[in-house]
GROMACS .gro file of C-alpha atoms in nm:
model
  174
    1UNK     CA    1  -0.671   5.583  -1.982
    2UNK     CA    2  -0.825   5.412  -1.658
    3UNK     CA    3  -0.574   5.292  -1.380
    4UNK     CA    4  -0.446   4.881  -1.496
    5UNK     CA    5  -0.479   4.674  -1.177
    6UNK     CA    6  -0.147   4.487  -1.273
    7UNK     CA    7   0.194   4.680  -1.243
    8UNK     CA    8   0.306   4.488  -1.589
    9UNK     CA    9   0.059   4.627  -1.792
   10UNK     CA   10   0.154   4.861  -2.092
   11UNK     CA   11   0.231   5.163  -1.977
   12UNK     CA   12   0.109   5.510  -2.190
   13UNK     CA   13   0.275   5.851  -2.071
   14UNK     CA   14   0.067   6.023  -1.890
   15UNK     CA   15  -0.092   5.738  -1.744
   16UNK     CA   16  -0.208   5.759  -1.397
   17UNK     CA   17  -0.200   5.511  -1.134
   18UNK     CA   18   0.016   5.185  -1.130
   19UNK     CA   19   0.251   5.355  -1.394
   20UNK     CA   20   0.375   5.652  -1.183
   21UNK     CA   21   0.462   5.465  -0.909
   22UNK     CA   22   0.781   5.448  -0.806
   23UNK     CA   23   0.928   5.053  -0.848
   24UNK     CA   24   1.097   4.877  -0.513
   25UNK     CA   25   1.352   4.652  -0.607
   26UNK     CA   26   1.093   4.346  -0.588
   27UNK     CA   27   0.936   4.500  -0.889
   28UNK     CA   28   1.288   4.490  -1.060
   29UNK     CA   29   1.364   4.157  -0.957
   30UNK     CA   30   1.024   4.063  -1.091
   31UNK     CA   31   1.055   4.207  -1.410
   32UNK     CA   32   1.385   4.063  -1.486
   33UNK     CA   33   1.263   3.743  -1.398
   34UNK     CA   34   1.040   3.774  -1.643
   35UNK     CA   35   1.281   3.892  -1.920
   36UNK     CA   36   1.552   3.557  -1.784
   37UNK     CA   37   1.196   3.357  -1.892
   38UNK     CA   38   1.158   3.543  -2.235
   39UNK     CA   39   1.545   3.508  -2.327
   40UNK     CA   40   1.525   3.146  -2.212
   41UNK     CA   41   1.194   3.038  -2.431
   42UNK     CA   42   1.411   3.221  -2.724
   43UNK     CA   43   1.195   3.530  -2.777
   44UNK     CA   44   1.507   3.811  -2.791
   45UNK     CA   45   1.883   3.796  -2.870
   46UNK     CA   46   2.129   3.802  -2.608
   47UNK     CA   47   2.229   4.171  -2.662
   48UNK     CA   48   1.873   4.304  -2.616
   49UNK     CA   49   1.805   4.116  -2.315
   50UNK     CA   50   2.155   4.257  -2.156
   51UNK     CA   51   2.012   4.606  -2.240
   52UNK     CA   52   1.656   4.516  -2.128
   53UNK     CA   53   1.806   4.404  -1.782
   54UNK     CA   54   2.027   4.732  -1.782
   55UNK     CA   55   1.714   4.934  -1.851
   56UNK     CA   56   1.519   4.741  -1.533
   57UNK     CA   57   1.787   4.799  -1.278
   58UNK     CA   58   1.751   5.157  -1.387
   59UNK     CA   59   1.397   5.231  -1.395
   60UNK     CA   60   1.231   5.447  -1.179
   61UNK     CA   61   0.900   5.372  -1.204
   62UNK     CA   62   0.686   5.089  -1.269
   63UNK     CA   63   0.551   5.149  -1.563
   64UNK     CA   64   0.932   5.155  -1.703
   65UNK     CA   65   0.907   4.812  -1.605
   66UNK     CA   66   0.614   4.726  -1.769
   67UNK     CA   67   0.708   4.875  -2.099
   68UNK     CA   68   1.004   4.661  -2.093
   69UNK     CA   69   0.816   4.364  -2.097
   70UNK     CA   70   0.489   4.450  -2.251
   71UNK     CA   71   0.553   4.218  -2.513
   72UNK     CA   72   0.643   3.918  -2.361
   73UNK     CA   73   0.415   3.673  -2.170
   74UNK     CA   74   0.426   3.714  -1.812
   75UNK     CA   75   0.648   3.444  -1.763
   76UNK     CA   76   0.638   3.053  -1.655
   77UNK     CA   77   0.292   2.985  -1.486
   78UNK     CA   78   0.359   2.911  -1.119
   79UNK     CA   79   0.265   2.501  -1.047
   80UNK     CA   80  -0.054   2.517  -0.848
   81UNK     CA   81   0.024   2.544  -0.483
   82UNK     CA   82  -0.166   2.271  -0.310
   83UNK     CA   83  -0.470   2.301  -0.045
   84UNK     CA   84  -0.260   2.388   0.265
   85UNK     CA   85  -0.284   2.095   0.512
   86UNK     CA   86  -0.494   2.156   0.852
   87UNK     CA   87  -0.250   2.244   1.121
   88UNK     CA   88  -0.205   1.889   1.333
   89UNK     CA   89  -0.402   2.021   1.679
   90UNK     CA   90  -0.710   2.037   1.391
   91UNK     CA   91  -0.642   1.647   1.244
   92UNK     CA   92  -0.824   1.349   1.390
   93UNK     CA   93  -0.587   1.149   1.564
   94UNK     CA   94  -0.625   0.789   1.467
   95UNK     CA   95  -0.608   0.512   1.712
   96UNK     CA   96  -0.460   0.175   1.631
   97UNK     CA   97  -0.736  -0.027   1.652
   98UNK     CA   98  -0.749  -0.366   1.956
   99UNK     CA   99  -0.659  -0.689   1.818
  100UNK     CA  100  -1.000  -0.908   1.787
  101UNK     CA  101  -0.769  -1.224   1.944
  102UNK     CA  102  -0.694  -1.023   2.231
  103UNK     CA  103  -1.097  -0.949   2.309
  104UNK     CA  104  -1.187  -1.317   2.187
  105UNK     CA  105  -0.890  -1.407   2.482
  106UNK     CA  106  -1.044  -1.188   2.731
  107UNK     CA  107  -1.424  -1.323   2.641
  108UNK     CA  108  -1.310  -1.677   2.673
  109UNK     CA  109  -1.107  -1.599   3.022
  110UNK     CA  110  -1.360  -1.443   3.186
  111UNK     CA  111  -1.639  -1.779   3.068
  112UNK     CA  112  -1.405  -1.968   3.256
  113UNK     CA  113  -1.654  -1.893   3.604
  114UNK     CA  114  -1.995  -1.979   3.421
  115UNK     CA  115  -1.854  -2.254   3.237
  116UNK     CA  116  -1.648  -2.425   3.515
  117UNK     CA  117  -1.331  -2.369   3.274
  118UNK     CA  118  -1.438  -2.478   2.951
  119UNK     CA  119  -1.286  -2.196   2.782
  120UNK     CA  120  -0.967  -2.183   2.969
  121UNK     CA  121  -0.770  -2.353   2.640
  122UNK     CA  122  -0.905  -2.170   2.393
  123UNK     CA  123  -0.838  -1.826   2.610
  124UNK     CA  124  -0.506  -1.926   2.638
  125UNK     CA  125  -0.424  -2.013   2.284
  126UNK     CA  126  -0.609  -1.682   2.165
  127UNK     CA  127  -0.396  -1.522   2.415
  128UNK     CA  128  -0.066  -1.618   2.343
  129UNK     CA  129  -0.155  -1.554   1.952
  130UNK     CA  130  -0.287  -1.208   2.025
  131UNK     CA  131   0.050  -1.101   2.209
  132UNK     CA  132   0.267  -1.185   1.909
  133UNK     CA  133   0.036  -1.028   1.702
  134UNK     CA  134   0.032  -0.732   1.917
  135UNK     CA  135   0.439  -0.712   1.921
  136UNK     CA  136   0.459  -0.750   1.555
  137UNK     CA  137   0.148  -0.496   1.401
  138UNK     CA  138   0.131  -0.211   1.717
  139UNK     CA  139  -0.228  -0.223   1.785
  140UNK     CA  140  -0.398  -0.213   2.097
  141UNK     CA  141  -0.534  -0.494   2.335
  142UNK     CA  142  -0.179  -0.606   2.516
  143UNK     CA  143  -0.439  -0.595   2.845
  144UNK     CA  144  -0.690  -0.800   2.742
  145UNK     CA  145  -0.463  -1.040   2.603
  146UNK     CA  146  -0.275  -1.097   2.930
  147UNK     CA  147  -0.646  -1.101   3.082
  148UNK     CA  148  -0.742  -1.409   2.892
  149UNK     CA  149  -0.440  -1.564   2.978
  150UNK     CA  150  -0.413  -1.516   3.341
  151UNK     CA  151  -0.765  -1.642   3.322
  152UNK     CA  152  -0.731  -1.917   3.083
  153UNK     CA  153  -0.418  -2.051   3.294
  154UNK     CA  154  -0.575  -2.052   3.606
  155UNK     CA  155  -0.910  -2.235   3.498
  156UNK     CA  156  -0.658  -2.499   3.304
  157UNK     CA  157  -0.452  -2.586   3.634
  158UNK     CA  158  -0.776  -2.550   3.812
  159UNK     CA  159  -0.923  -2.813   3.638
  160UNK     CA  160  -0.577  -3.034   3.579
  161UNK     CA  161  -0.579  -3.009   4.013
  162UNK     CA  162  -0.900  -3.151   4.006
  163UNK     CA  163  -0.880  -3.424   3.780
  164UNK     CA  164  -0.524  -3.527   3.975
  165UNK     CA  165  -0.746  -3.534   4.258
  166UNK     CA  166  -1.011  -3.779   4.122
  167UNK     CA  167  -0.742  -3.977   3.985
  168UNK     CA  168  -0.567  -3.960   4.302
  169UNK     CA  169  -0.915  -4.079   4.517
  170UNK     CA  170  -1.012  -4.330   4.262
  171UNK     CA  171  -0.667  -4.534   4.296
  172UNK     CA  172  -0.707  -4.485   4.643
  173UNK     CA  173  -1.082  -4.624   4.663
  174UNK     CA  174  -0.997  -4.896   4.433
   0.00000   0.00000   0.00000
C-alpha cells in the first residue's frame, strides 16, 4: 500500500510510511481531540470513548492513532482564518483632510491687497467658522484659518481707520 500523506489515515500492518512513525504527544493530543468531537456529535458511548482515549495516550505509533479514529470524521472544520492584515509600516497612512472654510479664509485674507479689503469680512467670518470646525472634526487647516483672520482683521480696521478719518475731515471741512 503507497505511503497516505495524512497521519489519520487508516492504517494496514505492514504499512510503510506515516504509519510506523513514532507519535509525539501533539499527535495524541490531536487524536483525542478528535475522539472529544466524535463523543460530543454522539457517534460512541461513553465507555468506548474512555477506552479509545486510554488506547491514544498509549500508542506508539501513529498509525495506532489513526486506527482509532478511522471511522470518525476528522473533527469540527476549523472557521476560515482571515487574510492576515498588512503589517502597519506597509498601510497608507491617511491624512485628515484641510477644512475648505479654512482655505476659502485664507483666499479671501490674502484678496484683501488687490481688492483694497473687500474681502476682509467674509475672511473673517470663514475664519472664525473654520476654527470651530477644526476643534470639533480634527482635520487640518488651523494655519490657514488663523491666516484669513489675521488678514481679514487687519483689512477691516484698515478700512474702519479710514473711513473715521473721512468722517473725521469731512466734519472738520464742513
Amino acid at each position: 500500500m503507497s505511503q497516505s500523506p495524512y497521519p489519520w489515515q487508516p492504517w494496514q500492518p505492514g504499512q510503510q510510511g506515516w504509519g510506523v512513525m513514532l507519535a509525539s504527544h501533539a499527535d495524541r493530543e490531536r487524536a483525542v481531540d478528535v475522539l472529544r468531537a466524535g463523543f460530543g456529535e454522539g457517534r460512541m458511548e461513553r465507555e468506548e470513548f474512555e477506552e479509545r482515549v486510554a488506547r491514544a495516550y498509549a500508542a506508539r505509533t501513529v498509525g495506532q492513532l489513526a486506527s482509532l479514529v478511522a471511522d470518525l470524521p476528522q473533527g469540527p472544520v476549523p472557521p476560515s482564518v482571515p487574510a492576515a492584515l498588512a503589517p502597519p509600516a506597509f498601510v497608507p497612512v491617511s491624512r485628515p483632510r484641510t477644512n475648505g472654510k479654512a482655505v476659502g479664509a485664507a483666499v479671501c485674507g490674502l484678496l484683501c491687497v488687490p481688492t483694497f479689503g473687500l474681502t476682509g469680512i467674509p475672511a473673517v467670518v470663514l475664519g472664525h467658522t473654520a476654527r470651530s470646525e477644526i476643534r470639533r472634526t480634527g482635520e487640518l487647516g488651523e494655519g490657514l484659518a488663523l491666516t484669513g483672520l489675521v488678514l481679514g482683521w487687519l483689512a477691516t480696521a484698515g478700512w474702519a481707520l479710514v473711513l473715521l478719518l473721512l468722517t473725521a475731515v469731512s466734519l472738520a471741512v464742513g
